PDB file of C-alpha atoms and ligand atoms in Angstrom:
ATOM      1  CA  UNK A   1      76.901  19.451 153.022  1.00  0.00           C
ATOM      2  CA  UNK A   2      78.281  18.706 149.566  1.00  0.00           C
ATOM      3  CA  UNK A   3      75.722  18.796 146.754  1.00  0.00           C
ATOM      4  CA  UNK A   4      76.179  17.818 143.110  1.00  0.00           C
ATOM      5  CA  UNK A   5      73.410  18.153 140.546  1.00  0.00           C
ATOM      6  CA  UNK A   6      73.637  15.732 137.644  1.00  0.00           C
ATOM      7  CA  UNK A   7      71.763  16.674 134.498  1.00  0.00           C
ATOM      8  CA  UNK A   8      72.133  17.658 130.845  1.00  0.00           C
ATOM      9  CA  UNK A   9      73.398  21.052 129.674  1.00  0.00           C
ATOM     10  CA  UNK A  10      69.840  22.224 129.204  1.00  0.00           C
ATOM     11  CA  UNK A  11      67.653  24.186 131.665  1.00  0.00           C
ATOM     12  CA  UNK A  12      64.712  21.806 131.807  1.00  0.00           C
ATOM     13  CA  UNK A  13      62.220  22.165 134.647  1.00  0.00           C
ATOM     14  CA  UNK A  14      63.057  18.793 136.208  1.00  0.00           C
ATOM     15  CA  UNK A  15      66.480  20.026 137.289  1.00  0.00           C
ATOM     16  CA  UNK A  16      65.780  23.753 137.381  1.00  0.00           C
ATOM     17  CA  UNK A  17      63.262  23.533 140.223  1.00  0.00           C
ATOM     18  CA  UNK A  18      65.874  22.094 142.571  1.00  0.00           C
ATOM     19  CA  UNK A  19      68.783  24.145 141.253  1.00  0.00           C
ATOM     20  CA  UNK A  20      66.933  27.456 141.477  1.00  0.00           C
ATOM     21  CA  UNK A  21      65.665  26.599 144.965  1.00  0.00           C
ATOM     22  CA  UNK A  22      69.284  26.132 146.075  1.00  0.00           C
ATOM     23  CA  UNK A  23      70.346  29.325 144.294  1.00  0.00           C
ATOM     24  CA  UNK A  24      67.513  31.306 145.924  1.00  0.00           C
ATOM     25  CA  UNK A  25      68.626  29.975 149.300  1.00  0.00           C
ATOM     26  CA  UNK A  26      72.257  30.886 148.683  1.00  0.00           C
ATOM     27  CA  UNK A  27      73.283  27.218 148.891  1.00  0.00           C
ATOM     28  CA  UNK A  28      76.309  26.189 146.833  1.00  0.00           C
ATOM     29  CA  UNK A  29      76.257  23.113 144.657  1.00  0.00           C
ATOM     30  CA  UNK A  30      78.323  21.569 141.910  1.00  0.00           C
ATOM     31  CA  UNK A  31      76.968  20.983 138.454  1.00  0.00           C
ATOM     32  CA  UNK A  32      77.821  17.722 136.682  1.00  0.00           C
ATOM     33  CA  UNK A  33      76.805  17.818 133.015  1.00  0.00           C
ATOM     34  CA  UNK A  34      76.006  14.544 131.257  1.00  0.00           C
ATOM     35  CA  UNK A  35      76.431  14.377 127.476  1.00  0.00           C
ATOM     36  CA  UNK A  36      74.329  12.233 125.177  1.00  0.00           C
ATOM     37  CA  UNK A  37      76.849   9.367 124.877  1.00  0.00           C
ATOM     38  CA  UNK A  38      77.363   9.051 128.616  1.00  0.00           C
ATOM     39  CA  UNK A  39      73.596   9.238 129.081  1.00  0.00           C
ATOM     40  CA  UNK A  40      73.146   6.135 126.914  1.00  0.00           C
ATOM     41  CA  UNK A  41      75.468   4.299 129.312  1.00  0.00           C
ATOM     42  CA  UNK A  42      73.615   5.749 132.330  1.00  0.00           C
ATOM     43  CA  UNK A  43      70.348   4.363 130.960  1.00  0.00           C
ATOM     44  CA  UNK A  44      71.922   0.941 130.575  1.00  0.00           C
ATOM     45  CA  UNK A  45      73.993   0.520 133.713  1.00  0.00           C
ATOM     46  CA  UNK A  46      72.716   3.165 136.163  1.00  0.00           C
ATOM     47  CA  UNK A  47      75.991   4.923 136.815  1.00  0.00           C
ATOM     48  CA  UNK A  48      78.133   7.748 135.479  1.00  0.00           C
ATOM     49  CA  UNK A  49      81.466   6.963 133.861  1.00  0.00           C
ATOM     50  CA  UNK A  50      83.154   7.798 137.185  1.00  0.00           C
ATOM     51  CA  UNK A  51      81.003   5.205 138.969  1.00  0.00           C
ATOM     52  CA  UNK A  52      78.502   7.619 140.580  1.00  0.00           C
ATOM     53  CA  UNK A  53      75.231   5.761 141.209  1.00  0.00           C
ATOM     54  CA  UNK A  54      72.175   6.918 139.222  1.00  0.00           C
ATOM     55  CA  UNK A  55      69.479   4.961 141.087  1.00  0.00           C
ATOM     56  CA  UNK A  56      66.725   4.616 138.489  1.00  0.00           C
ATOM     57  CA  UNK A  57      68.922   5.072 135.388  1.00  0.00           C
ATOM     58  CA  UNK A  58      67.251   8.462 134.859  1.00  0.00           C
ATOM     59  CA  UNK A  59      68.152  12.121 135.299  1.00  0.00           C
ATOM     60  CA  UNK A  60      68.066  14.422 137.175  1.00  0.00           C
ATOM     61  CA  UNK A  61      70.023  13.037 140.092  1.00  0.00           C
ATOM     62  CA  UNK A  62      71.340  14.888 143.141  1.00  0.00           C
ATOM     63  CA  UNK A  63      74.301  13.576 145.102  1.00  0.00           C
ATOM     64  CA  UNK A  64      74.177  14.639 148.748  1.00  0.00           C
ATOM     65  CA  UNK A  65      77.389  13.893 150.645  1.00  0.00           C
ATOM     66  CA  UNK A  66      77.931  10.861 148.434  1.00  0.00           C
ATOM     67  CA  UNK A  67      74.313   9.643 148.532  1.00  0.00           C
ATOM     68  CA  UNK A  68      72.562   9.641 145.142  1.00  0.00           C
ATOM     69  CA  UNK A  69      68.943  10.823 145.141  1.00  0.00           C
ATOM     70  CA  UNK A  70      66.711  10.437 142.093  1.00  0.00           C
ATOM     71  CA  UNK A  71      63.265  11.634 141.000  1.00  0.00           C
ATOM     72  CA  UNK A  72      62.377  15.227 140.161  1.00  0.00           C
ATOM     73  CA  UNK A  73      59.784  15.657 142.919  1.00  0.00           C
ATOM     74  CA  UNK A  74      61.954  14.179 145.673  1.00  0.00           C
ATOM     75  CA  UNK A  75      64.929  16.312 144.644  1.00  0.00           C
ATOM     76  CA  UNK A  76      62.767  19.459 144.435  1.00  0.00           C
ATOM     77  CA  UNK A  77      61.353  18.872 147.929  1.00  0.00           C
ATOM     78  CA  UNK A  78      64.800  18.195 149.364  1.00  0.00           C
ATOM     79  CA  UNK A  79      66.258  21.381 147.843  1.00  0.00           C
ATOM     80  CA  UNK A  80      63.153  23.350 148.772  1.00  0.00           C
ATOM     81  CA  UNK A  81      63.471  22.308 152.412  1.00  0.00           C
ATOM     82  CA  UNK A  82      67.123  23.359 152.471  1.00  0.00           C
ATOM     83  CA  UNK A  83      66.309  26.773 151.022  1.00  0.00           C
ATOM     84  CA  UNK A  84      63.074  27.446 152.916  1.00  0.00           C
ATOM     85  CA  UNK A  85      60.917  27.170 149.776  1.00  0.00           C
ATOM     86  CA  UNK A  86      59.184  23.951 150.820  1.00  0.00           C
ATOM     87  CA  UNK A  87      57.420  23.783 154.188  1.00  0.00           C
ATOM     88  CA  UNK A  88      58.561  21.380 156.894  1.00  0.00           C
ATOM     89  CA  UNK A  89      55.541  21.965 159.148  1.00  0.00           C
ATOM     90  CA  UNK A  90      52.640  22.678 156.838  1.00  0.00           C
ATOM     91  CA  UNK A  91      51.446  19.459 155.227  1.00  0.00           C
ATOM     92  CA  UNK A  92      48.616  21.135 153.342  1.00  0.00           C
ATOM     93  CA  UNK A  93      50.850  23.714 151.689  1.00  0.00           C
ATOM     94  CA  UNK A  94      53.386  20.954 150.946  1.00  0.00           C
ATOM     95  CA  UNK A  95      50.687  18.897 149.215  1.00  0.00           C
ATOM     96  CA  UNK A  96      49.529  21.935 147.272  1.00  0.00           C
ATOM     97  CA  UNK A  97      53.071  22.453 145.972  1.00  0.00           C
ATOM     98  CA  UNK A  98      53.337  18.731 145.165  1.00  0.00           C
ATOM     99  CA  UNK A  99      50.205  18.786 143.061  1.00  0.00           C
ATOM    100  CA  UNK A 100      51.723  21.379 140.725  1.00  0.00           C
ATOM    101  CA  UNK A 101      55.012  19.459 140.455  1.00  0.00           C
ATOM    102  CA  UNK A 102      53.032  16.319 139.610  1.00  0.00           C
ATOM    103  CA  UNK A 103      50.944  18.209 137.064  1.00  0.00           C
ATOM    104  CA  UNK A 104      54.177  19.372 135.422  1.00  0.00           C
ATOM    105  CA  UNK A 105      55.175  15.704 135.239  1.00  0.00           C
ATOM    106  CA  UNK A 106      51.829  14.772 133.666  1.00  0.00           C
ATOM    107  CA  UNK A 107      52.252  17.426 130.972  1.00  0.00           C
ATOM    108  CA  UNK A 108      55.864  16.377 130.333  1.00  0.00           C
ATOM    109  CA  UNK A 109      54.779  12.735 130.013  1.00  0.00           C
ATOM    110  CA  UNK A 110      52.100  13.780 127.545  1.00  0.00           C
ATOM    111  CA  UNK A 111      54.714  15.344 125.272  1.00  0.00           C
ATOM    112  CA  UNK A 112      56.936  12.267 125.683  1.00  0.00           C
ATOM    113  CA  UNK A 113      54.209  10.117 124.141  1.00  0.00           C
ATOM    114  CA  UNK A 114      55.003  11.802 120.804  1.00  0.00           C
ATOM    115  CA  UNK A 115      58.775  11.871 121.249  1.00  0.00           C
ATOM    116  CA  UNK A 116      60.102   8.446 120.406  1.00  0.00           C
ATOM    117  CA  UNK A 117      58.904   8.375 116.832  1.00  0.00           C
ATOM    118  CA  UNK A 118      61.738   8.009 114.304  1.00  0.00           C
ATOM    119  CA  UNK A 119      59.587   9.635 111.647  1.00  0.00           C
ATOM    120  CA  UNK A 120      59.820  13.400 112.262  1.00  0.00           C
ATOM    121  CA  UNK A 121      56.749  14.175 110.178  1.00  0.00           C
ATOM    122  CA  UNK A 122      54.638  11.635 112.099  1.00  0.00           C
ATOM    123  CA  UNK A 123      55.892  13.104 115.382  1.00  0.00           C
ATOM    124  CA  UNK A 124      54.998  16.619 114.234  1.00  0.00           C
ATOM    125  CA  UNK A 125      51.469  15.533 113.320  1.00  0.00           C
ATOM    126  CA  UNK A 126      51.016  13.785 116.669  1.00  0.00           C
ATOM    127  CA  UNK A 127      52.109  16.946 118.472  1.00  0.00           C
ATOM    128  CA  UNK A 128      49.788  19.141 116.430  1.00  0.00           C
ATOM    129  CA  UNK A 129      46.903  16.860 117.390  1.00  0.00           C
ATOM    130  CA  UNK A 130      47.994  16.927 121.015  1.00  0.00           C
ATOM    131  CA  UNK A 131      47.970  20.747 121.007  1.00  0.00           C
ATOM    132  CA  UNK A 132      44.375  20.817 119.808  1.00  0.00           C
ATOM    133  CA  UNK A 133      43.291  18.002 122.110  1.00  0.00           C
ATOM    134  CA  UNK A 134      44.709  16.631 125.360  1.00  0.00           C
ATOM    135  CA  UNK A 135      47.499  19.177 125.827  1.00  0.00           C
ATOM    136  CA  UNK A 136      45.078  22.105 125.447  1.00  0.00           C
ATOM    137  CA  UNK A 137      42.741  20.387 127.907  1.00  0.00           C
ATOM    138  CA  UNK A 138      45.526  19.893 130.469  1.00  0.00           C
ATOM    139  CA  UNK A 139      46.753  23.486 130.096  1.00  0.00           C
ATOM    140  CA  UNK A 140      43.199  24.723 130.578  1.00  0.00           C
ATOM    141  CA  UNK A 141      42.891  22.712 133.788  1.00  0.00           C
ATOM    142  CA  UNK A 142      46.256  23.942 135.047  1.00  0.00           C
ATOM    143  CA  UNK A 143      45.251  27.517 134.191  1.00  0.00           C
ATOM    144  CA  UNK A 144      42.002  27.143 136.146  1.00  0.00           C
ATOM    145  CA  UNK A 145      43.896  26.021 139.225  1.00  0.00           C
ATOM    146  CA  UNK A 146      46.083  29.119 139.322  1.00  0.00           C
ATOM    147  CA  UNK A 147      44.562  31.966 141.322  1.00  0.00           C
ATOM    148  CA  UNK A 148      43.109  34.893 139.379  1.00  0.00           C
ATOM    149  CA  UNK A 149      44.749  37.587 141.488  1.00  0.00           C
ATOM    150  CA  UNK A 150      48.059  39.069 140.434  1.00  0.00           C
ATOM    151  CA  UNK A 151      50.247  36.891 142.635  1.00  0.00           C
ATOM    152  CA  UNK A 152      52.195  33.667 142.438  1.00  0.00           C
ATOM    153  CA  UNK A 153      50.693  30.197 142.125  1.00  0.00           C
ATOM    154  CA  UNK A 154      50.792  29.677 145.901  1.00  0.00           C
ATOM    155  CA  UNK A 155      51.606  32.054 148.699  1.00  0.00           C
ATOM    156  CA  UNK A 156      53.125  35.506 148.699  1.00  0.00           C
ATOM    157  CA  UNK A 157      56.488  34.701 147.118  1.00  0.00           C
ATOM    158  CA  UNK A 158      58.012  32.973 144.128  1.00  0.00           C
ATOM    159  CA  UNK A 159      57.868  29.240 144.872  1.00  0.00           C
ATOM    160  CA  UNK A 160      58.644  25.792 143.488  1.00  0.00           C
ATOM    161  CA  UNK A 161      55.318  25.614 141.615  1.00  0.00           C
ATOM    162  CA  UNK A 162      56.041  28.880 139.783  1.00  0.00           C
ATOM    163  CA  UNK A 163      59.528  27.742 138.778  1.00  0.00           C
ATOM    164  CA  UNK A 164      58.279  24.369 137.513  1.00  0.00           C
ATOM    165  CA  UNK A 165      55.527  25.964 135.437  1.00  0.00           C
ATOM    166  CA  UNK A 166      57.825  28.679 134.074  1.00  0.00           C
ATOM    167  CA  UNK A 167      60.496  26.285 132.803  1.00  0.00           C
ATOM    168  CA  UNK A 168      58.012  23.708 131.543  1.00  0.00           C
ATOM    169  CA  UNK A 169      56.105  26.376 129.606  1.00  0.00           C
ATOM    170  CA  UNK A 170      59.382  27.947 128.474  1.00  0.00           C
ATOM    171  CA  UNK A 171      60.356  24.628 126.907  1.00  0.00           C
ATOM    172  CA  UNK A 172      56.935  24.113 125.361  1.00  0.00           C
ATOM    173  CA  UNK A 173      56.602  27.597 123.873  1.00  0.00           C
ATOM    174  CA  UNK A 174      60.152  28.472 122.764  1.00  0.00           C
ATOM    175  CA  UNK A 175      59.886  26.857 119.338  1.00  0.00           C
ATOM    176  CA  UNK A 176      62.234  23.873 119.732  1.00  0.00           C
ATOM    177  CA  UNK A 177      59.458  21.289 119.662  1.00  0.00           C
ATOM    178  CA  UNK A 178      58.429  20.693 116.091  1.00  0.00           C
ATOM    179  CA  UNK A 179      54.635  20.728 115.863  1.00  0.00           C
ATOM    180  CA  UNK A 180      54.085  22.806 119.016  1.00  0.00           C
ATOM    181  CA  UNK A 181      53.356  26.457 118.180  1.00  0.00           C
ATOM    182  CA  UNK A 182      55.131  29.219 120.080  1.00  0.00           C
ATOM    183  CA  UNK A 183      51.798  30.879 120.913  1.00  0.00           C
ATOM    184  CA  UNK A 184      50.591  27.717 122.679  1.00  0.00           C
ATOM    185  CA  UNK A 185      50.103  29.235 126.121  1.00  0.00           C
ATOM    186  CA  UNK A 186      49.083  32.776 125.231  1.00  0.00           C
ATOM    187  CA  UNK A 187      45.390  32.018 125.637  1.00  0.00           C
ATOM    188  CA  UNK A 188      46.016  30.646 129.132  1.00  0.00           C
ATOM    189  CA  UNK A 189      46.259  33.985 130.840  1.00  0.00           C
ATOM    190  CA  UNK A 190      47.024  32.818 134.370  1.00  0.00           C
ATOM    191  CA  UNK A 191      49.793  30.476 133.238  1.00  0.00           C
ATOM    192  CA  UNK A 192      51.147  33.258 131.069  1.00  0.00           C
ATOM    193  CA  UNK A 193      50.998  35.730 133.937  1.00  0.00           C
ATOM    194  CA  UNK A 194      52.939  33.436 136.264  1.00  0.00           C
ATOM    195  CA  UNK A 195      55.581  32.745 133.601  1.00  0.00           C
ATOM    196  CA  UNK A 196      56.083  36.432 132.969  1.00  0.00           C
ATOM    197  CA  UNK A 197      56.361  37.141 136.704  1.00  0.00           C
ATOM    198  CA  UNK A 198      59.041  34.449 137.089  1.00  0.00           C
ATOM    199  CA  UNK A 199      60.825  35.597 133.938  1.00  0.00           C
ATOM    200  CA  UNK A 200      61.142  39.156 135.234  1.00  0.00           C
ATOM    201  CA  UNK A 201      62.040  38.267 138.840  1.00  0.00           C
ATOM    202  CA  UNK A 202      65.503  39.779 139.538  1.00  0.00           C
ATOM    203  CA  UNK A 203      66.957  36.580 141.045  1.00  0.00           C
ATOM    204  CA  UNK A 204      65.696  34.538 138.107  1.00  0.00           C
ATOM    205  CA  UNK A 205      67.192  37.011 135.657  1.00  0.00           C
ATOM    206  CA  UNK A 206      70.485  36.755 137.529  1.00  0.00           C
ATOM    207  CA  UNK A 207      70.300  32.940 137.388  1.00  0.00           C
ATOM    208  CA  UNK A 208      69.506  32.930 133.669  1.00  0.00           C
ATOM    209  CA  UNK A 209      72.329  35.362 132.867  1.00  0.00           C
ATOM    210  CA  UNK A 210      74.751  33.360 134.987  1.00  0.00           C
ATOM    211  CA  UNK A 211      73.937  29.792 133.980  1.00  0.00           C
ATOM    212  CA  UNK A 212      71.835  29.429 130.828  1.00  0.00           C
ATOM    213  CA  UNK A 213      73.480  28.509 127.530  1.00  0.00           C
ATOM    214  CA  UNK A 214      74.145  31.314 125.057  1.00  0.00           C
ATOM    215  CA  UNK A 215      71.585  29.863 122.639  1.00  0.00           C
ATOM    216  CA  UNK A 216      68.865  29.796 125.315  1.00  0.00           C
ATOM    217  CA  UNK A 217      65.532  30.988 123.932  1.00  0.00           C
ATOM    218  CA  UNK A 218      62.965  32.149 126.466  1.00  0.00           C
ATOM    219  CA  UNK A 219      59.337  31.052 126.228  1.00  0.00           C
ATOM    220  CA  UNK A 220      56.533  33.095 124.701  1.00  0.00           C
ATOM    221  CA  UNK A 221      54.186  34.273 127.398  1.00  0.00           C
ATOM    222  CA  UNK A 222      52.177  37.268 126.289  1.00  0.00           C
TER     223      UNK A 222
HETATM  224  N1  GSH B 301      60.315   9.889 137.122  1.00  0.00           N
HETATM  225  C1  GSH B 301      61.522  10.573 136.762  1.00  0.00           C
HETATM  226  C2  GSH B 301      61.574  10.715 135.267  1.00  0.00           C
HETATM  227  C3  GSH B 301      62.837  11.422 134.824  1.00  0.00           C
HETATM  228  C4  GSH B 301      63.059  11.276 133.338  1.00  0.00           C
HETATM  229  O1  GSH B 301      62.219  10.722 132.590  1.00  0.00           O
HETATM  230  N2  GSH B 301      64.197  11.769 132.929  1.00  0.00           N
HETATM  231  C5  GSH B 301      64.594  11.578 131.558  1.00  0.00           C
HETATM  232  C6  GSH B 301      65.528  12.696 131.135  1.00  0.00           C
HETATM  233  S1  GSH B 301      64.753  14.296 131.282  1.00  0.00           S
HETATM  234  C7  GSH B 301      65.331  10.266 131.484  1.00  0.00           C
HETATM  235  O2  GSH B 301      66.214  10.022 132.256  1.00  0.00           O
HETATM  236  N3  GSH B 301      64.912   9.411 130.555  1.00  0.00           N
HETATM  237  C8  GSH B 301      65.530   8.143 130.341  1.00  0.00           C
HETATM  238  C9  GSH B 301      64.710   7.003 130.801  1.00  0.00           C
HETATM  239  O3  GSH B 301      63.637   7.199 131.397  1.00  0.00           O
HETATM  240  O4  GSH B 301      65.156   5.878 130.578  1.00  0.00           O
HETATM  241  C10 GSH B 301      61.598  11.913 137.457  1.00  0.00           C
HETATM  242  O5  GSH B 301      60.560  12.413 137.870  1.00  0.00           O
HETATM  243  O6  GSH B 301      62.705  12.443 137.625  1.00  0.00           O
END
């Protein structure tokens, strides 16, 4: 099976969940990076410059033997099934994983509501308000839904939910979002615990060393 991941040159959770699942499963894939100019064309016409279909004019996209698949959750499940990180015969566990992927989407969408403002100062103020209000509320709810033992979000091993939370929180707390403080998640001890566990997992460290840009800044967890 030939797999090509299409995304930006940035390790955002939407693509990382699927990519890391494949890496954990020892499954090879190609990486097609889209730059900002090509992305403007993708948004308009729904294809890469080489004609590759991008179904909903959005990224990430995964091309499987020539078939383009869109949507973060669908791609994550597909990759998870290939690598054994998403169950094929346990609908309850599958739904439990899904709920964390969808929560990651909700939190991402919340940040996006502040992101299209031309005025940087106005955007910063909106984000500061979000951190005190709805974002803090959502993080508190996410935190509550993570078990209070020392393990992963679900099950005995590192899973898709852990990866999604780790990269989402890494993005939120690394200092690149003006108006969002780097200590944002430190009070959410269970989220912080999971992020630290993912961050120090040997396979994740190998993946980061191998693929992340030189200017990658990790999140602030504890
Ligand atoms: N529902 C999509 C949303 C993906 C998404 O919003 N991707 C961003 C880049 S990270 C994008 O393509 N935005 C352009 C647009 O929505 O027009 C998913 O879950 O994958």
